[in-house]
Amino acid sequence: MNKTLLIRADASKEIGHGHVVRCLALAQEWQSRGGEVAMVSRELGTKLADRLMGEHIELYEL
């Protein structure tokens, strides 16, 4: 599979990180099946962005 999964999610102190972390689990499963992942976000924070990049997820900022 050479398809890219595009995920749209935000995280911040106000709304929390749970949605992005759940999306990370989906991204990891997609990658385990040979796919690539890109995430589009308005706000993530440095620690979470670093974690996603460490998982080989392309990040795009709105």
mmJSON file of the N, C-alpha and C atoms, coordinates in Angstrom:
{"data_MODEL":{"atom_site":{
"group_PDB":["ATOM","ATOM","ATOM","ATOM","ATOM","ATOM","ATOM","ATOM","ATOM","ATOM","ATOM","ATOM","ATOM","ATOM","ATOM","ATOM","ATOM","ATOM","ATOM","ATOM","ATOM","ATOM","ATOM","ATOM","ATOM","ATOM","ATOM","ATOM","ATOM","ATOM","ATOM","ATOM","ATOM","ATOM","ATOM","ATOM","ATOM","ATOM","ATOM","ATOM","ATOM","ATOM","ATOM","ATOM","ATOM","ATOM","ATOM","ATOM","ATOM","ATOM","ATOM","ATOM","ATOM","ATOM","ATOM","ATOM","ATOM","ATOM","ATOM","ATOM","ATOM","ATOM","ATOM","ATOM","ATOM","ATOM","ATOM","ATOM","ATOM","ATOM","ATOM","ATOM","ATOM","ATOM","ATOM","ATOM","ATOM","ATOM","ATOM","ATOM","ATOM","ATOM","ATOM","ATOM","ATOM","ATOM","ATOM","ATOM","ATOM","ATOM","ATOM","ATOM","ATOM","ATOM","ATOM","ATOM","ATOM","ATOM","ATOM","ATOM","ATOM","ATOM","ATOM","ATOM","ATOM","ATOM","ATOM","ATOM","ATOM","ATOM","ATOM","ATOM","ATOM","ATOM","ATOM","ATOM","ATOM","ATOM","ATOM","ATOM","ATOM","ATOM","ATOM","ATOM","ATOM","ATOM","ATOM","ATOM","ATOM","ATOM","ATOM","ATOM","ATOM","ATOM","ATOM","ATOM","ATOM","ATOM","ATOM","ATOM","ATOM","ATOM","ATOM","ATOM","ATOM","ATOM","ATOM","ATOM","ATOM","ATOM","ATOM","ATOM","ATOM","ATOM","ATOM","ATOM","ATOM","ATOM","ATOM","ATOM","ATOM","ATOM","ATOM","ATOM","ATOM","ATOM","ATOM","ATOM","ATOM","ATOM","ATOM","ATOM","ATOM","ATOM","ATOM","ATOM","ATOM","ATOM","ATOM","ATOM","ATOM","ATOM","ATOM","ATOM","ATOM","ATOM"],
"id":[1,2,3,4,5,6,7,8,9,10,11,12,13,14,15,16,17,18,19,20,21,22,23,24,25,26,27,28,29,30,31,32,33,34,35,36,37,38,39,40,41,42,43,44,45,46,47,48,49,50,51,52,53,54,55,56,57,58,59,60,61,62,63,64,65,66,67,68,69,70,71,72,73,74,75,76,77,78,79,80,81,82,83,84,85,86,87,88,89,90,91,92,93,94,95,96,97,98,99,100,101,102,103,104,105,106,107,108,109,110,111,112,113,114,115,116,117,118,119,120,121,122,123,124,125,126,127,128,129,130,131,132,133,134,135,136,137,138,139,140,141,142,143,144,145,146,147,148,149,150,151,152,153,154,155,156,157,158,159,160,161,162,163,164,165,166,167,168,169,170,171,172,173,174,175,176,177,178,179,180,181,182,183,184,185,186],
"type_symbol":["N","C","C","N","C","C","N","C","C","N","C","C","N","C","C","N","C","C","N","C","C","N","C","C","N","C","C","N","C","C","N","C","C","N","C","C","N","C","C","N","C","C","N","C","C","N","C","C","N","C","C","N","C","C","N","C","C","N","C","C","N","C","C","N","C","C","N","C","C","N","C","C","N","C","C","N","C","C","N","C","C","N","C","C","N","C","C","N","C","C","N","C","C","N","C","C","N","C","C","N","C","C","N","C","C","N","C","C","N","C","C","N","C","C","N","C","C","N","C","C","N","C","C","N","C","C","N","C","C","N","C","C","N","C","C","N","C","C","N","C","C","N","C","C","N","C","C","N","C","C","N","C","C","N","C","C","N","C","C","N","C","C","N","C","C","N","C","C","N","C","C","N","C","C","N","C","C","N","C","C","N","C","C","N","C","C"],
"label_atom_id":["N","CA","C","N","CA","C","N","CA","C","N","CA","C","N","CA","C","N","CA","C","N","CA","C","N","CA","C","N","CA","C","N","CA","C","N","CA","C","N","CA","C","N","CA","C","N","CA","C","N","CA","C","N","CA","C","N","CA","C","N","CA","C","N","CA","C","N","CA","C","N","CA","C","N","CA","C","N","CA","C","N","CA","C","N","CA","C","N","CA","C","N","CA","C","N","CA","C","N","CA","C","N","CA","C","N","CA","C","N","CA","C","N","CA","C","N","CA","C","N","CA","C","N","CA","C","N","CA","C","N","CA","C","N","CA","C","N","CA","C","N","CA","C","N","CA","C","N","CA","C","N","CA","C","N","CA","C","N","CA","C","N","CA","C","N","CA","C","N","CA","C","N","CA","C","N","CA","C","N","CA","C","N","CA","C","N","CA","C","N","CA","C","N","CA","C","N","CA","C","N","CA","C","N","CA","C","N","CA","C","N","CA","C","N","CA","C"],
"label_alt_id":[null,null,null,null,null,null,null,null,null,null,null,null,null,null,null,null,null,null,null,null,null,null,null,null,null,null,null,null,null,null,null,null,null,null,null,null,null,null,null,null,null,null,null,null,null,null,null,null,null,null,null,null,null,null,null,null,null,null,null,null,null,null,null,null,null,null,null,null,null,null,null,null,null,null,null,null,null,null,null,null,null,null,null,null,null,null,null,null,null,null,null,null,null,null,null,null,null,null,null,null,null,null,null,null,null,null,null,null,null,null,null,null,null,null,null,null,null,null,null,null,null,null,null,null,null,null,null,null,null,null,null,null,null,null,null,null,null,null,null,null,null,null,null,null,null,null,null,null,null,null,null,null,null,null,null,null,null,null,null,null,null,null,null,null,null,null,null,null,null,null,null,null,null,null,null,null,null,null,null,null,null,null,null,null,null,null],
"label_comp_id":["MET","MET","MET","ASN","ASN","ASN","LYS","LYS","LYS","THR","THR","THR","LEU","LEU","LEU","LEU","LEU","LEU","ILE","ILE","ILE","ARG","ARG","ARG","ALA","ALA","ALA","ASP","ASP","ASP","ALA","ALA","ALA","SER","SER","SER","LYS","LYS","LYS","GLU","GLU","GLU","ILE","ILE","ILE","GLY","GLY","GLY","HIS","HIS","HIS","GLY","GLY","GLY","HIS","HIS","HIS","VAL","VAL","VAL","VAL","VAL","VAL","ARG","ARG","ARG","CYS","CYS","CYS","LEU","LEU","LEU","ALA","ALA","ALA","LEU","LEU","LEU","ALA","ALA","ALA","GLN","GLN","GLN","GLU","GLU","GLU","TRP","TRP","TRP","GLN","GLN","GLN","SER","SER","SER","ARG","ARG","ARG","GLY","GLY","GLY","GLY","GLY","GLY","GLU","GLU","GLU","VAL","VAL","VAL","ALA","ALA","ALA","MET","MET","MET","VAL","VAL","VAL","SER","SER","SER","ARG","ARG","ARG","GLU","GLU","GLU","LEU","LEU","LEU","GLY","GLY","GLY","THR","THR","THR","LYS","LYS","LYS","LEU","LEU","LEU","ALA","ALA","ALA","ASP","ASP","ASP","ARG","ARG","ARG","LEU","LEU","LEU","MET","MET","MET","GLY","GLY","GLY","GLU","GLU","GLU","HIS","HIS","HIS","ILE","ILE","ILE","GLU","GLU","GLU","LEU","LEU","LEU","TYR","TYR","TYR","GLU","GLU","GLU","LEU","LEU","LEU"],
"label_asym_id":["A","A","A","A","A","A","A","A","A","A","A","A","A","A","A","A","A","A","A","A","A","A","A","A","A","A","A","A","A","A","A","A","A","A","A","A","A","A","A","A","A","A","A","A","A","A","A","A","A","A","A","A","A","A","A","A","A","A","A","A","A","A","A","A","A","A","A","A","A","A","A","A","A","A","A","A","A","A","A","A","A","A","A","A","A","A","A","A","A","A","A","A","A","A","A","A","A","A","A","A","A","A","A","A","A","A","A","A","A","A","A","A","A","A","A","A","A","A","A","A","A","A","A","A","A","A","A","A","A","A","A","A","A","A","A","A","A","A","A","A","A","A","A","A","A","A","A","A","A","A","A","A","A","A","A","A","A","A","A","A","A","A","A","A","A","A","A","A","A","A","A","A","A","A","A","A","A","A","A","A","A","A","A","A","A","A"],
"label_entity_id":["1","1","1","1","1","1","1","1","1","1","1","1","1","1","1","1","1","1","1","1","1","1","1","1","1","1","1","1","1","1","1","1","1","1","1","1","1","1","1","1","1","1","1","1","1","1","1","1","1","1","1","1","1","1","1","1","1","1","1","1","1","1","1","1","1","1","1","1","1","1","1","1","1","1","1","1","1","1","1","1","1","1","1","1","1","1","1","1","1","1","1","1","1","1","1","1","1","1","1","1","1","1","1","1","1","1","1","1","1","1","1","1","1","1","1","1","1","1","1","1","1","1","1","1","1","1","1","1","1","1","1","1","1","1","1","1","1","1","1","1","1","1","1","1","1","1","1","1","1","1","1","1","1","1","1","1","1","1","1","1","1","1","1","1","1","1","1","1","1","1","1","1","1","1","1","1","1","1","1","1","1","1","1","1","1","1"],
"label_seq_id":[1,1,1,2,2,2,3,3,3,4,4,4,5,5,5,6,6,6,7,7,7,8,8,8,9,9,9,10,10,10,11,11,11,12,12,12,13,13,13,14,14,14,15,15,15,16,16,16,17,17,17,18,18,18,19,19,19,20,20,20,21,21,21,22,22,22,23,23,23,24,24,24,25,25,25,26,26,26,27,27,27,28,28,28,29,29,29,30,30,30,31,31,31,32,32,32,33,33,33,34,34,34,35,35,35,36,36,36,37,37,37,38,38,38,39,39,39,40,40,40,41,41,41,42,42,42,43,43,43,44,44,44,45,45,45,46,46,46,47,47,47,48,48,48,49,49,49,50,50,50,51,51,51,52,52,52,53,53,53,54,54,54,55,55,55,56,56,56,57,57,57,58,58,58,59,59,59,60,60,60,61,61,61,62,62,62],
"pdbx_PDB_ins_code":[null,null,null,null,null,null,null,null,null,null,null,null,null,null,null,null,null,null,null,null,null,null,null,null,null,null,null,null,null,null,null,null,null,null,null,null,null,null,null,null,null,null,null,null,null,null,null,null,null,null,null,null,null,null,null,null,null,null,null,null,null,null,null,null,null,null,null,null,null,null,null,null,null,null,null,null,null,null,null,null,null,null,null,null,null,null,null,null,null,null,null,null,null,null,null,null,null,null,null,null,null,null,null,null,null,null,null,null,null,null,null,null,null,null,null,null,null,null,null,null,null,null,null,null,null,null,null,null,null,null,null,null,null,null,null,null,null,null,null,null,null,null,null,null,null,null,null,null,null,null,null,null,null,null,null,null,null,null,null,null,null,null,null,null,null,null,null,null,null,null,null,null,null,null,null,null,null,null,null,null,null,null,null,null,null,null],
"Cartn_x":[0.848,0.0,0.898,0.738,1.511,0.597,-0.422,-1.362,-1.023,-1.383,-1.14,-2.448,-2.447,-3.577,-3.385,-4.376,-4.325,-5.215,-4.618,-5.339,-5.391,-6.561,-6.726,-7.077,-6.202,-6.439,-5.637,-6.173,-5.504,-5.279,-4.348,-4.096,-3.589,-4.023,-3.561,-3.853,-3.392,-3.69,-5.19,-5.88,-7.316,-8.14,-7.793,-8.611,-7.993,-6.765,-6.104,-5.427,-4.83,-4.06,-4.653,-5.74,-6.307,-6.644,-7.248,-7.647,-6.421,-5.374,-4.161,-3.5,-3.486,-2.871,-3.648,-4.983,-5.777,-5.518,-5.384,-5.064,-3.679,-2.759,-1.422,-1.513,-2.384,-2.564,-3.066,-3.996,-4.494,-3.367,-2.568,-1.444,-0.43,-0.13,0.836,0.337,-0.941,-1.508,-1.446,-1.768,-1.706,-0.277,0.693,2.094,2.516,2.024,2.394,1.9,0.916,0.376,0.969,2.018,2.743,2.334,1.426,0.974,1.83,1.606,2.274,1.222,1.669,0.734,1.177,0.201,0.422,-0.647,-0.267,-1.222,-1.271,-2.488,-2.722,-3.263,-2.67,-3.064,-2.911,-3.776,-3.661,-2.685,-2.694,-1.849,-1.537,-0.263,0.141,1.028,1.936,2.938,4.189,5.316,6.611,6.797,6.452,6.673,5.872,4.613,3.765,4.199,4.561,5.051,6.319,7.22,8.45,8.129,7.162,6.78,6.23,5.369,4.784,5.85,6.756,7.83,8.729,8.915,9.679,9.011,7.706,6.943,6.857,7.633,7.675,6.335,5.703,4.452,4.767,4.375,4.584,3.587,4.051,3.18,2.983,1.737,1.38,0.583,0.976,0.336,-0.655,-1.814,-2.817,-2.554],
"Cartn_y":[-1.168,0.0,1.236,2.111,3.347,4.558,4.467,5.567,6.355,7.639,8.509,8.781,8.546,8.87,10.3,11.157,12.544,12.683,13.13,13.295,14.774,15.252,16.646,16.635,17.197,17.221,18.348,18.875,19.923,19.441,20.091,19.827,21.112,21.351,22.525,22.307,23.223,23.137,23.232,24.019,24.226,23.003,22.371,21.255,19.887,19.855,18.599,17.958,16.786,16.08,14.722,14.353,13.018,12.66,13.591,13.299,13.016,13.803,13.599,12.272,11.936,10.675,9.486,9.565,8.486,8.403,9.557,9.574,8.984,9.159,8.576,7.05,6.467,5.011,4.563,5.306,5.009,5.14,6.192,6.428,5.288,4.83,3.742,2.459,2.178,0.983,1.122,2.304,2.551,2.336,2.871,2.708,1.24,0.497,-0.92,-1.728,-1.17,-1.831,-1.249,-0.434,0.077,1.451,2.098,3.424,4.534,5.722,6.916,7.798,8.688,9.514,10.963,11.853,13.291,13.833,14.792,15.402,16.9,17.416,18.844,19.352,20.445,20.961,22.468,23.067,24.494,24.713,23.77,23.911,22.523,22.286,21.011,21.192,22.116,22.237,21.474,21.929,21.391,19.925,19.545,18.161,17.173,17.499,16.601,16.568,17.71,17.761,16.917,17.024,16.219,14.726,14.366,12.951,12.442,13.231,12.82,12.713,13.672,13.612,12.404,12.054,10.859,9.581,9.653,8.52,8.588,9.473,9.64,10.104,11.026,11.624,13.03,13.321,14.665,15.615,16.791,17.768,18.982,19.448,20.654,21.556,22.817,23.778,24.645,24.85,25.747,27.172],
"Cartn_z":[0.0,0.0,0.0,-0.948,-0.996,-0.904,-0.119,0.033,1.284,1.248,2.394,3.118,4.417,5.275,5.751,5.53,5.974,7.199,8.297,9.559,9.892,10.3,10.724,12.199,13.042,14.484,15.124,16.213,16.984,18.415,19.091,20.504,21.145,22.372,23.114,24.596,25.416,26.847,27.092,26.276,26.457,26.053,24.943,24.447,24.72,25.173,25.497,24.291,24.532,23.51,23.146,23.8,23.625,22.194,21.466,20.088,19.22,19.379,18.583,18.953,20.223,20.653,20.091,20.068,19.466,17.964,17.329,15.895,15.638,16.581,16.453,16.397,17.21,17.177,15.806,15.239,13.895,12.872,13.009,12.094,12.16,13.357,13.515,12.856,12.99,12.347,10.827,10.324,8.878,8.365,9.107,8.716,8.762,9.733,9.847,8.649,7.94,6.747,5.465,5.629,4.473,3.997,4.695,4.291,4.874,4.368,4.892,5.542,6.443,7.196,7.178,7.014,7.136,8.079,8.918,9.837,9.598,9.552,9.399,10.725,11.226,12.53,12.6,13.374,13.65,14.807,15.753,16.944,17.503,17.821,18.414,19.636,19.579,20.627,20.223,20.715,20.293,20.663,21.896,22.335,21.495,21.268,20.494,19.031,18.48,17.094,16.952,17.916,17.88,17.931,18.766,18.869,17.535,16.905,15.626,14.537,14.503,13.509,13.758,15.036,15.376,14.885,14.667,14.126,12.601,11.998,10.535,9.965,10.694,10.24,9.753,8.521,7.975,8.629,9.034,9.681,8.796,8.746,8.005,8.929,8.989,9.884,9.116,9.71,9.119,9.523],
"occupancy":[1.0,1.0,1.0,1.0,1.0,1.0,1.0,1.0,1.0,1.0,1.0,1.0,1.0,1.0,1.0,1.0,1.0,1.0,1.0,1.0,1.0,1.0,1.0,1.0,1.0,1.0,1.0,1.0,1.0,1.0,1.0,1.0,1.0,1.0,1.0,1.0,1.0,1.0,1.0,1.0,1.0,1.0,1.0,1.0,1.0,1.0,1.0,1.0,1.0,1.0,1.0,1.0,1.0,1.0,1.0,1.0,1.0,1.0,1.0,1.0,1.0,1.0,1.0,1.0,1.0,1.0,1.0,1.0,1.0,1.0,1.0,1.0,1.0,1.0,1.0,1.0,1.0,1.0,1.0,1.0,1.0,1.0,1.0,1.0,1.0,1.0,1.0,1.0,1.0,1.0,1.0,1.0,1.0,1.0,1.0,1.0,1.0,1.0,1.0,1.0,1.0,1.0,1.0,1.0,1.0,1.0,1.0,1.0,1.0,1.0,1.0,1.0,1.0,1.0,1.0,1.0,1.0,1.0,1.0,1.0,1.0,1.0,1.0,1.0,1.0,1.0,1.0,1.0,1.0,1.0,1.0,1.0,1.0,1.0,1.0,1.0,1.0,1.0,1.0,1.0,1.0,1.0,1.0,1.0,1.0,1.0,1.0,1.0,1.0,1.0,1.0,1.0,1.0,1.0,1.0,1.0,1.0,1.0,1.0,1.0,1.0,1.0,1.0,1.0,1.0,1.0,1.0,1.0,1.0,1.0,1.0,1.0,1.0,1.0,1.0,1.0,1.0,1.0,1.0,1.0,1.0,1.0,1.0,1.0,1.0,1.0],
"B_iso_or_equiv":[0.0,0.0,0.0,0.0,0.0,0.0,0.0,0.0,0.0,0.0,0.0,0.0,0.0,0.0,0.0,0.0,0.0,0.0,0.0,0.0,0.0,0.0,0.0,0.0,0.0,0.0,0.0,0.0,0.0,0.0,0.0,0.0,0.0,0.0,0.0,0.0,0.0,0.0,0.0,0.0,0.0,0.0,0.0,0.0,0.0,0.0,0.0,0.0,0.0,0.0,0.0,0.0,0.0,0.0,0.0,0.0,0.0,0.0,0.0,0.0,0.0,0.0,0.0,0.0,0.0,0.0,0.0,0.0,0.0,0.0,0.0,0.0,0.0,0.0,0.0,0.0,0.0,0.0,0.0,0.0,0.0,0.0,0.0,0.0,0.0,0.0,0.0,0.0,0.0,0.0,0.0,0.0,0.0,0.0,0.0,0.0,0.0,0.0,0.0,0.0,0.0,0.0,0.0,0.0,0.0,0.0,0.0,0.0,0.0,0.0,0.0,0.0,0.0,0.0,0.0,0.0,0.0,0.0,0.0,0.0,0.0,0.0,0.0,0.0,0.0,0.0,0.0,0.0,0.0,0.0,0.0,0.0,0.0,0.0,0.0,0.0,0.0,0.0,0.0,0.0,0.0,0.0,0.0,0.0,0.0,0.0,0.0,0.0,0.0,0.0,0.0,0.0,0.0,0.0,0.0,0.0,0.0,0.0,0.0,0.0,0.0,0.0,0.0,0.0,0.0,0.0,0.0,0.0,0.0,0.0,0.0,0.0,0.0,0.0,0.0,0.0,0.0,0.0,0.0,0.0,0.0,0.0,0.0,0.0,0.0,0.0],
"pdbx_formal_charge":[null,null,null,null,null,null,null,null,null,null,null,null,null,null,null,null,null,null,null,null,null,null,null,null,null,null,null,null,null,null,null,null,null,null,null,null,null,null,null,null,null,null,null,null,null,null,null,null,null,null,null,null,null,null,null,null,null,null,null,null,null,null,null,null,null,null,null,null,null,null,null,null,null,null,null,null,null,null,null,null,null,null,null,null,null,null,null,null,null,null,null,null,null,null,null,null,null,null,null,null,null,null,null,null,null,null,null,null,null,null,null,null,null,null,null,null,null,null,null,null,null,null,null,null,null,null,null,null,null,null,null,null,null,null,null,null,null,null,null,null,null,null,null,null,null,null,null,null,null,null,null,null,null,null,null,null,null,null,null,null,null,null,null,null,null,null,null,null,null,null,null,null,null,null,null,null,null,null,null,null,null,null,null,null,null,null],
"auth_seq_id":[1,1,1,2,2,2,3,3,3,4,4,4,5,5,5,6,6,6,7,7,7,8,8,8,9,9,9,10,10,10,11,11,11,12,12,12,13,13,13,14,14,14,15,15,15,16,16,16,17,17,17,18,18,18,19,19,19,20,20,20,21,21,21,22,22,22,23,23,23,24,24,24,25,25,25,26,26,26,27,27,27,28,28,28,29,29,29,30,30,30,31,31,31,32,32,32,33,33,33,34,34,34,35,35,35,36,36,36,37,37,37,38,38,38,39,39,39,40,40,40,41,41,41,42,42,42,43,43,43,44,44,44,45,45,45,46,46,46,47,47,47,48,48,48,49,49,49,50,50,50,51,51,51,52,52,52,53,53,53,54,54,54,55,55,55,56,56,56,57,57,57,58,58,58,59,59,59,60,60,60,61,61,61,62,62,62],
"auth_comp_id":["MET","MET","MET","ASN","ASN","ASN","LYS","LYS","LYS","THR","THR","THR","LEU","LEU","LEU","LEU","LEU","LEU","ILE","ILE","ILE","ARG","ARG","ARG","ALA","ALA","ALA","ASP","ASP","ASP","ALA","ALA","ALA","SER","SER","SER","LYS","LYS","LYS","GLU","GLU","GLU","ILE","ILE","ILE","GLY","GLY","GLY","HIS","HIS","HIS","GLY","GLY","GLY","HIS","HIS","HIS","VAL","VAL","VAL","VAL","VAL","VAL","ARG","ARG","ARG","CYS","CYS","CYS","LEU","LEU","LEU","ALA","ALA","ALA","LEU","LEU","LEU","ALA","ALA","ALA","GLN","GLN","GLN","GLU","GLU","GLU","TRP","TRP","TRP","GLN","GLN","GLN","SER","SER","SER","ARG","ARG","ARG","GLY","GLY","GLY","GLY","GLY","GLY","GLU","GLU","GLU","VAL","VAL","VAL","ALA","ALA","ALA","MET","MET","MET","VAL","VAL","VAL","SER","SER","SER","ARG","ARG","ARG","GLU","GLU","GLU","LEU","LEU","LEU","GLY","GLY","GLY","THR","THR","THR","LYS","LYS","LYS","LEU","LEU","LEU","ALA","ALA","ALA","ASP","ASP","ASP","ARG","ARG","ARG","LEU","LEU","LEU","MET","MET","MET","GLY","GLY","GLY","GLU","GLU","GLU","HIS","HIS","HIS","ILE","ILE","ILE","GLU","GLU","GLU","LEU","LEU","LEU","TYR","TYR","TYR","GLU","GLU","GLU","LEU","LEU","LEU"],
"auth_asym_id":["A","A","A","A","A","A","A","A","A","A","A","A","A","A","A","A","A","A","A","A","A","A","A","A","A","A","A","A","A","A","A","A","A","A","A","A","A","A","A","A","A","A","A","A","A","A","A","A","A","A","A","A","A","A","A","A","A","A","A","A","A","A","A","A","A","A","A","A","A","A","A","A","A","A","A","A","A","A","A","A","A","A","A","A","A","A","A","A","A","A","A","A","A","A","A","A","A","A","A","A","A","A","A","A","A","A","A","A","A","A","A","A","A","A","A","A","A","A","A","A","A","A","A","A","A","A","A","A","A","A","A","A","A","A","A","A","A","A","A","A","A","A","A","A","A","A","A","A","A","A","A","A","A","A","A","A","A","A","A","A","A","A","A","A","A","A","A","A","A","A","A","A","A","A","A","A","A","A","A","A","A","A","A","A","A","A"],
"auth_atom_id":["N","CA","C","N","CA","C","N","CA","C","N","CA","C","N","CA","C","N","CA","C","N","CA","C","N","CA","C","N","CA","C","N","CA","C","N","CA","C","N","CA","C","N","CA","C","N","CA","C","N","CA","C","N","CA","C","N","CA","C","N","CA","C","N","CA","C","N","CA","C","N","CA","C","N","CA","C","N","CA","C","N","CA","C","N","CA","C","N","CA","C","N","CA","C","N","CA","C","N","CA","C","N","CA","C","N","CA","C","N","CA","C","N","CA","C","N","CA","C","N","CA","C","N","CA","C","N","CA","C","N","CA","C","N","CA","C","N","CA","C","N","CA","C","N","CA","C","N","CA","C","N","CA","C","N","CA","C","N","CA","C","N","CA","C","N","CA","C","N","CA","C","N","CA","C","N","CA","C","N","CA","C","N","CA","C","N","CA","C","N","CA","C","N","CA","C","N","CA","C","N","CA","C","N","CA","C","N","CA","C","N","CA","C","N","CA","C"],
"pdbx_PDB_model_num":[1,1,1,1,1,1,1,1,1,1,1,1,1,1,1,1,1,1,1,1,1,1,1,1,1,1,1,1,1,1,1,1,1,1,1,1,1,1,1,1,1,1,1,1,1,1,1,1,1,1,1,1,1,1,1,1,1,1,1,1,1,1,1,1,1,1,1,1,1,1,1,1,1,1,1,1,1,1,1,1,1,1,1,1,1,1,1,1,1,1,1,1,1,1,1,1,1,1,1,1,1,1,1,1,1,1,1,1,1,1,1,1,1,1,1,1,1,1,1,1,1,1,1,1,1,1,1,1,1,1,1,1,1,1,1,1,1,1,1,1,1,1,1,1,1,1,1,1,1,1,1,1,1,1,1,1,1,1,1,1,1,1,1,1,1,1,1,1,1,1,1,1,1,1,1,1,1,1,1,1,1,1,1,1,1,1]
}}}
